[in-house]
């Protein structure tokens, strides 16, 4: 049970307590509330709360008072649960009474309206899929509040489902998204040890789509055609499925399921990875051309998958991937105030307007910034992105310690070393700066391991404890500090951020620094497409006011650090700039509203040499990210 308290030394009791996990997880997820955001990340969550997340229900009917998930006659499928799945962590991480009241109203309705047979949600919904999302929201709420109603409601729901699945099997979306329910089933199994839950997990797997088989003989090596597009090739299903074999391995304990996690990533990376860290899908497999897009739902779902994968398998490479998506693709697809979002974002995005682009299946408005471009799933589902990142920055080791899975300003409050309370403040402007300071506040001296993820790009990383350099600091691994800690101990971590160049589609180059990817700063002309009440919820097209068709000399890139202000993910507020030499490439022009076919590098240009300014991908709402490379 969590106690409400504002003081520094107020501790969350980890639930479940310190007993060993029943499943072979590598790390234990900390309960919602054990990790709190700080610094720029806390400001980012407040921006989110002041934007669409904190107001959507006030004017968007699908999650408003008439929602079926509040007992109304309105939308009764996935949108209510999607909204709640992000609202719960956002509300409790900020301790925001207004948002907590909104979340509580929705949670209370679900908990108080379970039917005698155990089913939940709007009675007219007979699809298992939206319930899967609601269950995820309930587990987070239980962790934050200790509300004793949650576990019995889940037990009744799952027992009913186990009995009902033979007659009413998974259908449509639920078939491809079975792993998301297994996450919740196993959450409950850890708490109750009820063997029926493993039986349910097996049944969900058996009725679910065979992702392992899909990637064992992966047949989609380029953008799919409209005729090929189906639920197997759908980008959101695939982002959710990144974790499927890892989650299933917890039940099967079959090594080939662990291997399947990596096989799946290899295939998806080889054929569909984009330089912003996500796989393409607009909204089906779209290849690696940087003018193709990725749906926002797939961004936040890939993040949640990676958060689960780190906990299950403990592979630091998943932390590298998580940071790349969280610090690039996630902020890049929102306006700085988080009132408007895109359905599809492009790494090379030179014009956002209503135009029939080369999407596999999406509509012409898919890359405008607005309330519900293309379709309203992302409008209700994006809210989980930042808050769940916060929850998963830190994890518990199975021997009573703590691990940093992803770096960001935060505070973790937990019990370590068999029951001693500790607070660790993570002071940093990472990913905009390369140094992190961890300050330990323990009620008494206590021995516990602290595991620090060293990103694979962090050559010459250094870790010091109270000024003394530590050994075992290897990029792509965890640095483990197993010692007695006392109040005031400080760990300084330096993760040197050299600008580096990576190779992409048609031998193009992307410039990266730490987890950040950099994009050309293009002048933006924002034109209102549609007004709404409230005025902040307008839709916008964005037109370029400066040229974008450059080729670069990647070796000339240099970084300059700027102030980390209130809106780091804005054109004006970019906290880091990279300059690079380049020349215009007149033959590279706009085609069908996008940067036209990317010239194959190396390329030659006789245009004058210019110094170009790049800013973080997330700060640039128009951008070039994958560049033709000039012949030296
Ligand atoms: Zn969506």
Coordinates of C-alpha atoms and ligand atoms in Angstrom, one line a residue:
X1 CA 0.0 0.0 0.0
X2 CA 1.3 3.4 -0.9
X3 CA 1.0 6.3 1.5
X4 CA 0.5 9.8 0.3
X5 CA 3.4 11.9 1.5
X6 CA 5.4 14.8 0.1
X7 CA 8.5 14.5 2.2
X8 CA 11.8 13.1 0.8
X9 CA 11.8 10.2 3.2
X10 CA 8.5 8.7 2.4
X11 CA 8.7 5.3 0.9
X12 CA 6.7 3.1 -1.3
X13 CA 6.5 -0.5 -0.3
X14 CA 7.3 -2.6 -3.3
X15 CA 4.4 -4.8 -4.2
X16 CA 4.9 -7.7 -4.4
X17 CA 7.2 -7.7 -1.4
X18 CA 10.7 -9.1 -1.6
X19 CA 9.8 -12.7 -2.3
X20 CA 11.5 -14.1 -5.5
X21 CA 9.4 -13.8 -8.6
X22 CA 7.5 -16.9 -9.8
X23 CA 8.6 -16.3 -13.4
X24 CA 12.1 -16.2 -14.8
X25 CA 12.2 -12.4 -15.3
X26 CA 15.6 -10.7 -15.3
X27 CA 14.4 -7.5 -13.5
X28 CA 11.4 -6.7 -11.4
X29 CA 9.3 -3.8 -12.6
X30 CA 8.9 -1.2 -9.9
X31 CA 5.3 -0.2 -9.1
X32 CA 3.8 2.9 -10.6
X33 CA 4.9 5.8 -8.3
X34 CA 8.3 4.3 -7.3
X35 CA 10.0 6.3 -10.1
X36 CA 9.1 10.0 -10.4
X37 CA 10.1 12.3 -13.2
X38 CA 12.4 15.3 -12.5
X39 CA 14.0 18.1 -14.5
X40 CA 13.1 18.4 -18.1
X41 CA 11.1 15.1 -18.0
X42 CA 8.8 16.4 -15.3
X43 CA 8.3 19.6 -17.3
X44 CA 7.5 17.4 -20.3
X45 CA 4.8 15.5 -18.4
X46 CA 3.3 18.8 -17.2
X47 CA 3.2 20.0 -20.8
X48 CA 1.4 16.8 -21.7
X49 CA -1.0 17.3 -18.8
X50 CA -1.7 20.9 -19.9
X51 CA -2.2 19.7 -23.5
X52 CA -4.5 17.1 -25.0
X53 CA -4.0 14.5 -22.3
X54 CA -5.4 16.7 -19.6
X55 CA -8.4 18.0 -21.6
X56 CA -9.4 15.4 -24.3
X57 CA -12.4 14.1 -22.4
X58 CA -13.8 17.7 -22.1
X59 CA -14.5 18.0 -25.8
X60 CA -13.9 14.8 -27.7
X61 CA -17.0 12.7 -27.3
X62 CA -15.3 9.3 -27.7
X63 CA -13.7 9.6 -24.3
X64 CA -16.2 12.1 -22.8
X65 CA -19.1 11.6 -20.4
X66 CA -21.1 9.6 -22.9
X67 CA -18.3 7.0 -23.3
X68 CA -19.5 3.4 -22.9
X69 CA -16.6 3.0 -20.4
X70 CA -18.4 5.5 -18.1
X71 CA -21.8 3.8 -18.6
X72 CA -22.9 6.0 -21.5
X73 CA -24.2 5.1 -24.9
X74 CA -21.2 6.4 -26.8
X75 CA -18.0 4.8 -28.0
X76 CA -17.6 1.4 -26.3
X77 CA -14.6 -0.1 -27.9
X78 CA -10.9 0.7 -27.5
X79 CA -10.8 4.5 -27.1
X80 CA -11.9 4.7 -23.5
X81 CA -9.4 2.1 -22.3
X82 CA -6.6 3.6 -24.4
X83 CA -7.1 7.0 -22.8
X84 CA -7.2 5.5 -19.3
X85 CA -4.0 3.5 -19.9
X86 CA -2.1 6.7 -20.3
X87 CA -4.2 8.9 -17.9
X88 CA -3.6 6.7 -14.9
X89 CA 0.2 6.9 -14.9
X90 CA 0.3 10.5 -16.0
X91 CA -2.1 11.5 -13.1
X92 CA -0.3 9.5 -10.4
X93 CA 3.3 10.5 -11.5
X94 CA 2.4 14.1 -11.3
X95 CA 0.2 13.7 -8.2
X96 CA -2.3 15.9 -10.0
X97 CA -5.6 15.9 -8.2
X98 CA -7.6 17.0 -11.3
X99 CA -6.2 14.1 -13.4
X100 CA -6.5 11.6 -10.6
X101 CA -10.2 12.5 -10.2
X102 CA -10.7 11.8 -13.9
X103 CA -8.8 8.5 -13.8
X104 CA -10.6 7.4 -10.6
X105 CA -14.0 8.1 -12.2
X106 CA -13.2 5.7 -15.0
X107 CA -11.5 3.1 -12.9
X108 CA -14.4 3.1 -10.4
X109 CA -16.9 2.6 -13.2
X110 CA -15.1 -0.5 -14.4
X111 CA -14.5 -1.9 -11.0
X112 CA -18.0 -1.2 -9.8
X113 CA -19.8 -2.6 -12.9
X114 CA -18.3 -6.0 -13.2
X115 CA -21.1 -8.4 -14.1
X116 CA -21.8 -11.5 -12.1
X117 CA -20.1 -13.7 -14.7
X118 CA -16.9 -11.7 -14.3
X119 CA -17.1 -9.8 -17.6
X120 CA -16.2 -6.1 -17.5
X121 CA -16.8 -2.9 -19.6
X122 CA -19.7 -1.8 -21.7
X123 CA -22.2 -4.6 -21.9
X124 CA -22.5 -4.1 -25.7
X125 CA -18.9 -4.8 -26.3
X126 CA -18.3 -8.5 -27.0
X127 CA -14.7 -8.1 -28.2
X128 CA -11.9 -9.3 -25.9
X129 CA -9.4 -6.7 -27.3
X130 CA -10.5 -3.4 -25.6
X131 CA -10.7 -5.2 -22.3
X132 CA -7.0 -6.1 -22.7
X133 CA -6.2 -2.4 -22.6
X134 CA -8.5 -1.7 -19.7
X135 CA -6.8 -4.5 -17.7
X136 CA -3.4 -2.8 -18.2
X137 CA -4.7 0.4 -16.9
X138 CA -6.2 -1.4 -13.8
X139 CA -2.8 -3.0 -12.9
X140 CA -1.1 0.4 -12.9
X141 CA -3.9 1.9 -10.8
X142 CA -3.5 -0.9 -8.3
X143 CA 0.2 -0.3 -8.0
X144 CA -0.2 3.4 -7.4
X145 CA -3.0 3.1 -4.9
X146 CA -3.0 -0.4 -3.4
X147 CA -6.8 -0.5 -4.0
X148 CA -7.9 -3.9 -2.8
X149 CA -10.8 -4.1 -5.3
X150 CA -8.5 -4.7 -8.3
X151 CA -7.1 -8.2 -7.8
X152 CA -10.5 -9.8 -7.1
X153 CA -11.9 -8.2 -10.2
X154 CA -9.1 -9.5 -12.3
X155 CA -9.4 -12.9 -10.8
X156 CA -13.1 -13.1 -11.7
X157 CA -12.5 -11.7 -15.2
X158 CA -9.7 -14.2 -16.0
X159 CA -11.6 -17.2 -14.7
X160 CA -14.6 -16.3 -16.7
X161 CA -12.5 -15.8 -19.8
X162 CA -10.7 -19.1 -19.4
X163 CA -14.1 -20.8 -19.4
X164 CA -15.5 -18.8 -22.3
X165 CA -12.6 -18.8 -24.8
X166 CA -13.5 -22.1 -26.4
X167 CA -16.9 -21.0 -27.3
X168 CA -16.0 -17.3 -27.9
X169 CA -12.3 -17.4 -29.1
X170 CA -10.1 -14.4 -29.7
X171 CA -11.0 -12.6 -32.9
X172 CA -9.6 -9.9 -35.2
X173 CA -7.3 -7.5 -33.3
X174 CA -7.3 -9.6 -30.2
X175 CA -5.7 -12.5 -32.2
X176 CA -2.6 -10.4 -32.9
X177 CA -2.5 -8.6 -29.6
X178 CA -2.7 -11.6 -27.2
X179 CA 0.7 -10.9 -25.7
X180 CA -0.6 -7.7 -24.1
X181 CA -3.2 -9.6 -22.2
X182 CA -0.6 -12.2 -21.1
X183 CA 1.4 -9.4 -19.6
X184 CA -1.6 -8.7 -17.3
X185 CA -2.3 -12.3 -16.6
X186 CA 1.3 -12.8 -15.5
X187 CA 1.1 -9.6 -13.4
X188 CA -1.7 -11.3 -11.5
X189 CA 0.1 -14.7 -11.4
X190 CA 3.1 -13.1 -9.7
X191 CA 0.7 -11.9 -7.0
X192 CA -1.5 -14.9 -6.5
X193 CA 0.3 -18.0 -7.9
X194 CA -3.0 -19.2 -9.3
X195 CA -2.1 -22.0 -11.8
X196 CA -5.3 -21.3 -13.7
X197 CA -3.7 -18.1 -14.9
X198 CA -0.9 -20.0 -16.7
X199 CA -3.6 -22.2 -18.3
X200 CA -5.2 -18.9 -19.5
X201 CA -1.9 -17.6 -20.8
X202 CA -1.5 -20.9 -22.8
X203 CA -4.9 -20.6 -24.3
X204 CA -4.3 -17.0 -25.3
X205 CA -1.1 -18.0 -27.0
X206 CA -2.8 -21.0 -28.7
X207 CA -5.6 -18.8 -30.1
X208 CA -3.3 -15.9 -30.9
X209 CA -1.3 -15.2 -34.0
X210 CA 2.0 -17.1 -34.4
X211 CA 4.5 -14.2 -34.5
X212 CA 7.4 -16.6 -34.0
X213 CA 6.4 -18.5 -37.2
X214 CA 5.7 -15.2 -39.1
X215 CA 9.3 -14.1 -38.6
X216 CA 10.9 -17.5 -39.0
X217 CA 10.0 -17.2 -42.7
X218 CA 9.5 -13.5 -43.0
X219 CA 8.2 -12.7 -46.5
X220 CA 7.8 -8.9 -46.4
X221 CA 11.1 -7.5 -47.7
X222 CA 9.7 -4.2 -49.0
X223 CA 6.7 -1.9 -48.8
X224 CA 3.6 -4.1 -49.0
X225 CA 0.8 -3.4 -51.5
X226 CA -2.7 -2.6 -50.5
X227 CA -3.7 -6.1 -51.6
X228 CA -1.1 -7.6 -49.2
X229 CA -2.0 -5.4 -46.2
X230 CA -3.7 -7.3 -43.4
X231 CA -3.4 -7.6 -39.6
X232 CA -0.1 -9.5 -39.9
X233 CA 1.5 -6.6 -41.7
X234 CA -0.1 -3.9 -39.5
X235 CA 2.5 -1.6 -37.9
X236 CA 0.8 -1.3 -34.5
X237 CA 0.3 -5.1 -34.2
X238 CA 4.0 -5.5 -35.1
X239 CA 5.1 -2.9 -32.5
X240 CA 3.0 -4.7 -29.8
X241 CA 4.4 -8.0 -31.0
X242 CA 8.0 -7.1 -30.4
X243 CA 7.5 -8.4 -26.9
X244 CA 5.4 -11.4 -27.8
X245 CA 8.0 -14.1 -27.8
X246 CA 9.7 -12.7 -24.7
X247 CA 6.4 -12.6 -22.8
X248 CA 5.6 -16.1 -24.0
X249 CA 9.0 -17.4 -23.0
X250 CA 8.1 -16.6 -19.4
X251 CA 5.5 -19.4 -19.6
X252 CA 7.1 -21.8 -22.2
X253 CA 10.7 -21.5 -20.9
X254 CA 11.6 -22.7 -24.3
X255 CA 15.0 -21.2 -25.4
X256 CA 13.7 -21.0 -29.0
X257 CA 11.2 -18.4 -27.9
X258 CA 14.0 -16.3 -26.5
X259 CA 15.8 -16.6 -29.8
X260 CA 12.7 -15.6 -31.6
X261 CA 12.8 -12.2 -30.0
X262 CA 16.1 -11.5 -31.7
X263 CA 15.1 -13.1 -35.0
X264 CA 12.1 -10.8 -35.2
X265 CA 14.1 -7.7 -34.5
X266 CA 16.7 -8.7 -37.1
X267 CA 14.1 -9.1 -39.8
X268 CA 12.2 -5.9 -38.9
X269 CA 15.4 -3.9 -38.7
X270 CA 16.8 -5.3 -42.0
X271 CA 13.7 -4.5 -44.1
X272 CA 11.7 -1.8 -42.3
X273 CA 13.9 0.2 -39.8
X274 CA 14.0 4.0 -40.0
X275 CA 16.7 6.3 -38.5
X276 CA 14.3 7.7 -35.8
X277 CA 14.4 4.2 -34.1
X278 CA 11.0 2.9 -35.2
X279 CA 9.9 0.6 -38.0
X280 CA 7.9 2.0 -40.9
X281 CA 4.2 1.4 -41.2
X282 CA 1.8 3.8 -42.8
X283 CA 0.0 1.8 -41.6
X284 CA 1.5 -1.4 -43.0
X285 CA 5.1 -2.5 -43.6
X286 CA 6.5 0.4 -45.7
X287 CA 10.2 -0.4 -46.2
X288 CA 13.2 1.7 -45.2
X289 CA 12.6 4.7 -47.5
X290 CA 12.7 7.8 -45.1
X291 CA 9.8 9.4 -46.9
X292 CA 7.5 6.6 -45.6
X293 CA 5.8 7.1 -42.3
X294 CA 5.1 5.4 -38.9
X295 CA 1.9 5.6 -37.0
X296 CA 2.0 7.2 -33.6
X297 CA 0.3 4.2 -31.9
X298 CA 3.2 2.1 -33.1
X299 CA 5.7 4.5 -31.5
X300 CA 4.1 4.3 -28.0
X301 CA 3.4 0.5 -28.4
X302 CA 7.0 -0.2 -29.4
X303 CA 8.2 1.7 -26.3
X304 CA 5.9 -0.4 -24.0
X305 CA 7.1 -3.6 -25.7
X306 CA 10.8 -2.6 -25.1
X307 CA 10.0 -1.7 -21.5
X308 CA 8.6 -5.2 -21.0
X309 CA 11.5 -6.8 -22.9
X310 CA 14.2 -5.1 -20.7
X311 CA 12.4 -6.4 -17.5
X312 CA 12.1 -9.9 -18.9
X313 CA 15.4 -10.4 -20.6
X314 CA 17.7 -7.7 -19.1
X315 CA 19.3 -6.9 -22.4
X316 CA 20.8 -3.4 -22.3
X317 CA 20.4 -3.1 -26.1
X318 CA 16.6 -2.8 -25.6
X319 CA 17.4 0.3 -23.4
X320 CA 19.3 1.8 -26.3
X321 CA 16.3 1.2 -28.6
X322 CA 13.9 2.5 -26.1
X323 CA 15.8 5.8 -25.6
X324 CA 16.1 6.3 -29.4
X325 CA 12.4 6.0 -29.9
X326 CA 11.5 8.0 -26.7
X327 CA 13.8 10.9 -27.5
X328 CA 13.2 11.1 -31.2
X329 CA 10.2 9.5 -32.8
X330 CA 7.9 10.3 -29.8
X331 CA 8.4 14.0 -29.4
X332 CA 8.9 14.5 -33.2
X333 CA 5.3 13.7 -33.9
X334 CA 3.8 16.3 -31.5
X335 CA 3.6 20.0 -31.5
X336 CA 5.7 21.4 -28.6
X337 CA 2.6 22.0 -26.5
X338 CA 1.3 18.5 -27.1
X339 CA -2.1 19.7 -28.2
X340 CA -1.6 18.3 -31.8
X341 CA -0.1 15.1 -33.1
X342 CA 0.4 13.4 -36.4
X343 CA -0.9 10.0 -37.4
X344 CA 2.2 9.3 -39.6
X345 CA 5.6 10.9 -39.1
X346 CA 8.4 10.8 -41.7
X347 CA 12.1 10.9 -41.1
X348 CA 12.4 13.0 -44.2
X349 CA 9.4 15.2 -43.8
X350 CA 9.4 18.4 -45.8
X351 CA 5.7 19.3 -46.0
X352 CA 2.8 18.4 -43.8
X353 CA -0.5 19.0 -45.6
X354 CA -3.5 17.2 -46.9
X355 CA -2.2 15.3 -49.9
X356 CA -2.3 11.7 -51.2
X357 CA 1.2 10.7 -50.3
X358 CA 2.7 7.3 -51.0
X359 CA 1.3 5.7 -47.8
X360 CA 0.5 2.0 -48.0
X361 CA -3.1 2.5 -46.9
X362 CA -3.4 5.8 -44.9
X363 CA -5.5 8.9 -45.9
X364 CA -4.2 12.2 -47.3
X365 CA -4.3 14.0 -43.9
X366 CA -2.1 11.5 -42.1
X367 CA 0.9 13.8 -41.6
X368 CA -0.9 17.0 -40.5
X369 CA -0.6 18.0 -36.9
X370 CA -4.1 17.9 -35.4
X371 CA -6.7 16.3 -33.1
X372 CA -7.5 13.1 -35.1
X373 CA -5.7 13.1 -38.4
X374 CA -6.5 10.0 -40.4
X375 CA -8.2 8.1 -37.5
X376 CA -8.7 8.7 -33.8
X377 CA -6.8 5.7 -32.4
X378 CA -3.6 7.6 -31.8
X379 CA -5.7 10.5 -30.3
X380 CA -6.7 8.1 -27.5
X381 CA -3.6 5.9 -27.3
X382 CA -0.6 8.3 -27.3
X383 CA -1.0 9.3 -23.6
X384 CA 0.9 6.2 -22.4
X385 CA 4.2 7.2 -24.1
X386 CA 6.0 9.5 -21.6
X387 CA 4.4 8.3 -18.4
X388 CA 5.3 4.6 -19.0
X389 CA 8.9 5.6 -19.9
X390 CA 9.2 7.2 -16.5
X391 CA 7.9 4.1 -14.7
X392 CA 10.5 2.0 -16.5
X393 CA 13.6 4.2 -16.2
X394 CA 14.5 2.1 -13.1
X395 CA 14.0 -1.5 -12.3
X396 CA 14.6 -3.8 -9.4
X397 CA 17.4 -6.5 -9.5
X398 CA 16.4 -9.9 -8.2
X399 CA 19.1 -9.6 -5.5
X400 CA 17.6 -6.6 -3.8
X401 CA 19.2 -3.8 -5.8
X402 CA 18.3 -1.3 -8.5
X403 CA 19.1 -0.9 -12.2
X404 CA 19.0 2.0 -14.6
X405 CA 17.3 0.8 -17.7
X406 CA 17.0 4.2 -19.4
X407 CA 18.6 7.5 -18.5
X408 CA 16.5 10.6 -17.7
X409 CA 16.2 13.0 -14.7
X410 CA 14.2 11.2 -12.1
X411 CA 13.9 10.1 -8.5
X412 CA 13.5 6.4 -7.5
X413 CA 12.1 5.5 -4.1
X414 CA 12.4 1.9 -3.2
X415 CA 13.3 -0.8 -0.7
X416 CA 16.7 -2.4 -1.2
X417 CA 19.0 -4.9 0.4
X418 CA 16.1 -6.9 2.0
X419 CA 14.0 -4.0 3.2
X420 CA 16.0 -0.8 3.7
X421 CA 14.4 2.4 2.3
X422 CA 16.5 4.3 -0.2
X423 CA 16.0 7.3 -2.5
X424 CA 18.2 8.0 -5.4
X425 CA 18.1 11.3 -7.2
X426 CA 19.1 11.2 -10.8
X427 CA 20.3 14.7 -11.7
X428 CA 20.9 15.2 -15.4
X429 CA 19.9 16.9 -18.6
X430 CA 20.4 13.7 -20.5
X431 CA 19.9 13.1 -23.5
X432 CA 20.9 16.7 -24.2
X433 CA 24.0 16.4 -21.9
X434 CA 26.4 13.5 -21.3
X435 CA 26.8 13.5 -17.5
X436 CA 24.5 12.0 -14.9
X437 CA 24.9 12.4 -11.1
X438 CA 23.1 9.9 -8.9
X439 CA 22.8 10.9 -5.2
X440 CA 21.9 8.2 -2.7
X441 CA 19.8 9.0 0.3
X442 CA 19.5 5.9 2.6
X443 CA 17.9 5.7 6.0
X444 CA 20.9 3.7 7.1
X445 CA 24.0 2.3 5.4
X446 CA 23.0 -0.7 3.3
X447 CA 24.6 -3.0 0.8
X448 CA 22.9 -3.5 -2.5
X449 CA 23.9 -3.7 -6.2
X450 CA 23.4 -0.7 -8.5
X451 CA 23.4 -1.6 -12.2
X452 CA 24.0 1.1 -14.7
X453 CA 23.2 0.7 -18.4
X454 CA 26.1 1.8 -20.5
X455 CA 24.8 2.6 -24.0
X456 CA 26.5 0.8 -26.9
X457 CA 27.5 4.2 -28.4
X458 CA 29.2 5.4 -25.2
X459 CA 32.8 4.8 -26.0
X460 CA 35.2 5.8 -23.1
X461 CA 32.3 5.9 -20.7
X462 CA 33.3 6.6 -17.1
X463 CA 31.7 5.8 -13.8
X464 CA 33.0 7.3 -10.5
X465 CA 31.7 6.6 -6.9
X466 CA 32.5 9.5 -4.6
X467 CA 35.2 10.6 -7.1
X468 CA 36.9 7.2 -7.5
X469 CA 36.9 5.7 -11.0
X470 CA 35.2 2.3 -11.3
X471 CA 36.1 -0.7 -13.5
X472 CA 33.8 -2.8 -15.6
X473 CA 32.4 0.1 -17.6
X474 CA 31.7 -1.5 -21.0
X475 CA 29.6 0.0 -23.8
X476 CA 26.6 -2.2 -24.4
X477 CA 26.6 -3.7 -20.9
X478 CA 25.5 -3.0 -17.4
X479 CA 28.1 -1.7 -15.0
X480 CA 27.4 -3.3 -11.6
X481 CA 28.4 -1.5 -8.4
X482 CA 27.8 -3.9 -5.5
X483 CA 28.8 -2.1 -2.3
X484 CA 27.6 -0.6 0.9
X485 CA 25.8 2.7 0.2
X486 CA 25.3 5.4 2.7
X487 CA 23.5 8.8 2.6
X488 CA 25.3 11.3 0.5
X489 CA 27.1 8.8 -1.7
X490 CA 27.3 10.1 -5.3
X491 CA 27.8 8.3 -8.5
X492 CA 28.9 10.3 -11.5
X493 CA 28.4 8.7 -14.9
X494 CA 29.8 10.2 -18.1
X495 CA 28.5 8.9 -21.4
X496 CA 30.6 10.8 -24.0
X497 CA 28.4 11.9 -26.9
X498 CA 30.6 12.1 -30.0
X499 CA 28.7 13.1 -33.1
X500 CA 28.6 9.9 -35.2
X501 CA 27.2 9.0 -38.7
X502 CA 25.1 6.0 -39.4
X503 CA 24.3 4.5 -42.8
X504 CA 20.7 4.1 -44.0
X505 CA 18.6 3.7 -47.2
X506 CA 20.5 4.3 -50.5
X507 CA 23.7 4.7 -48.5
X508 CA 22.3 7.9 -46.9
X509 CA 23.8 9.2 -43.6
X510 CA 22.1 10.1 -40.4
X511 CA 23.9 12.2 -37.7
X512 CA 23.5 11.0 -34.2
X513 CA 24.8 12.2 -30.8
X514 CA 24.1 10.0 -27.8
X515 CA 20.5 8.7 -28.2
X516 CA 19.5 11.8 -30.2
X517 CA 19.2 11.8 -34.0
X518 CA 19.7 15.2 -35.7
X519 CA 17.7 16.7 -38.5
X520 CA 18.0 19.8 -40.8
X521 CA 16.4 22.9 -39.2
X522 CA 13.8 23.9 -41.9
X523 CA 11.9 27.1 -41.6
X524 CA 8.2 26.3 -40.7
X525 CA 5.1 28.2 -41.8
X526 CA 2.2 26.9 -39.7
X527 CA -1.2 27.3 -41.4
X528 CA -4.4 26.6 -39.6
X529 CA -6.4 23.9 -41.4
X530 CA -9.3 23.6 -39.0
X531 CA -10.4 25.6 -35.9
X532 CA -12.0 24.0 -32.9
X533 CA -13.2 24.7 -29.4
X534 CA -11.0 24.8 -27.4
X535 CA -8.8 26.8 -29.8
X536 CA -5.7 24.9 -28.8
X537 CA -7.1 21.8 -30.5
X538 CA -6.8 23.1 -34.0
X539 CA -5.4 21.2 -37.0
X540 CA -2.3 22.5 -38.7
X541 CA -0.5 22.2 -42.0
X542 CA 3.3 23.0 -42.0
X543 CA 5.0 24.4 -45.1
X544 CA 8.8 24.8 -45.5
X545 CA 10.2 28.3 -45.8
X546 CA 13.8 27.3 -46.4
X547 CA 15.5 24.8 -48.7
X548 CA 15.9 21.2 -47.6
X549 CA 17.5 19.4 -50.6
X550 CA 21.1 19.2 -49.4
X551 CA 23.8 16.6 -49.5
X552 CA 26.3 16.6 -46.6
X553 CA 29.9 15.9 -45.6
X554 CA 29.2 13.9 -42.4
X555 CA 32.8 14.1 -41.2
X556 CA 32.5 17.9 -40.8
X557 CA 29.7 17.6 -38.1
X558 CA 30.2 19.5 -34.8
X559 CA 27.9 19.8 -31.8
X560 CA 27.1 22.9 -29.7
X561 CA 25.1 22.7 -26.5
X562 CA 22.4 25.3 -25.9
X563 CA 20.2 26.1 -23.0
X564 CA 17.8 23.3 -22.0
X565 CA 14.6 25.4 -21.7
X566 CA 11.0 24.7 -21.0
X567 CA 10.2 23.3 -24.5
X568 CA 13.2 21.3 -25.6
X569 CA 11.2 19.7 -28.4
X570 CA 10.5 22.9 -30.3
X571 CA 12.3 24.7 -33.1
X572 CA 13.2 27.6 -30.9
X573 CA 14.0 25.5 -27.8
X574 CA 16.4 22.9 -29.3
X575 CA 19.0 22.2 -26.5
X576 CA 21.7 21.0 -28.9
X577 CA 22.7 22.0 -32.4
X578 CA 24.9 20.2 -34.9
X579 CA 26.5 22.0 -37.8
X580 CA 27.7 20.2 -40.9
X581 CA 29.0 21.3 -44.3
X582 CA 26.8 20.6 -47.3
X583 CA 25.7 21.6 -50.8
X584 CA 22.3 21.9 -52.5
X585 CA 21.4 19.0 -54.7
X586 CA 19.1 20.5 -57.4
X587 CA 18.0 17.2 -58.8
X588 CA 16.5 16.2 -55.5
X589 CA 13.0 17.6 -55.5
X590 CA 9.6 17.2 -53.9
X591 CA 7.5 14.4 -55.4
X592 CA 3.9 13.8 -54.4
X593 CA 4.3 16.0 -51.2
X594 CA 7.4 14.2 -49.9
X595 CA 11.1 14.5 -50.5
X596 CA 11.4 12.6 -53.8
X597 CA 13.4 9.4 -54.4
X598 CA 16.6 9.6 -52.2
X599 CA 19.6 9.9 -54.5
X600 CA 22.0 7.0 -54.1
X601 CA 25.2 8.1 -52.3
X602 CA 27.8 9.2 -52.8
X603 CA 26.6 12.1 -54.9
X604 CA 28.2 15.1 -56.6
X605 CA 27.1 18.7 -56.4
X606 CA 28.7 21.8 -57.9
X607 CA 26.6 24.1 -55.7
X608 CA 28.3 26.4 -53.1
X609 CA 29.5 24.8 -49.8
X610 CA 27.3 25.9 -47.0
X611 CA 27.2 25.4 -43.2
X612 CA 23.9 23.7 -42.2
X613 CA 22.3 23.7 -38.8
X614 CA 20.7 20.6 -37.4
X615 CA 18.6 20.2 -34.3
X616 CA 17.2 17.2 -32.5
X617 CA 14.7 15.2 -34.5
X618 CA 12.1 15.8 -31.8
X619 CA 12.6 19.5 -32.1
X620 CA 12.2 19.6 -35.9
X621 CA 8.6 19.3 -37.1
X622 CA 9.9 19.6 -40.7
X623 CA 13.1 17.8 -41.3
X624 CA 15.7 15.9 -43.3
X625 CA 17.2 13.1 -41.3
X626 CA 18.6 10.6 -43.9
X627 CA 21.0 12.6 -46.1
X628 CA 22.7 12.0 -49.4
X629 CA 26.5 12.0 -48.8
X630 CA 28.8 14.1 -51.0
X631 CA 31.7 12.6 -52.7
X632 CA 34.6 14.0 -50.6
Ligands
LIG1 ZN1 -3.1 5.0 -34.0

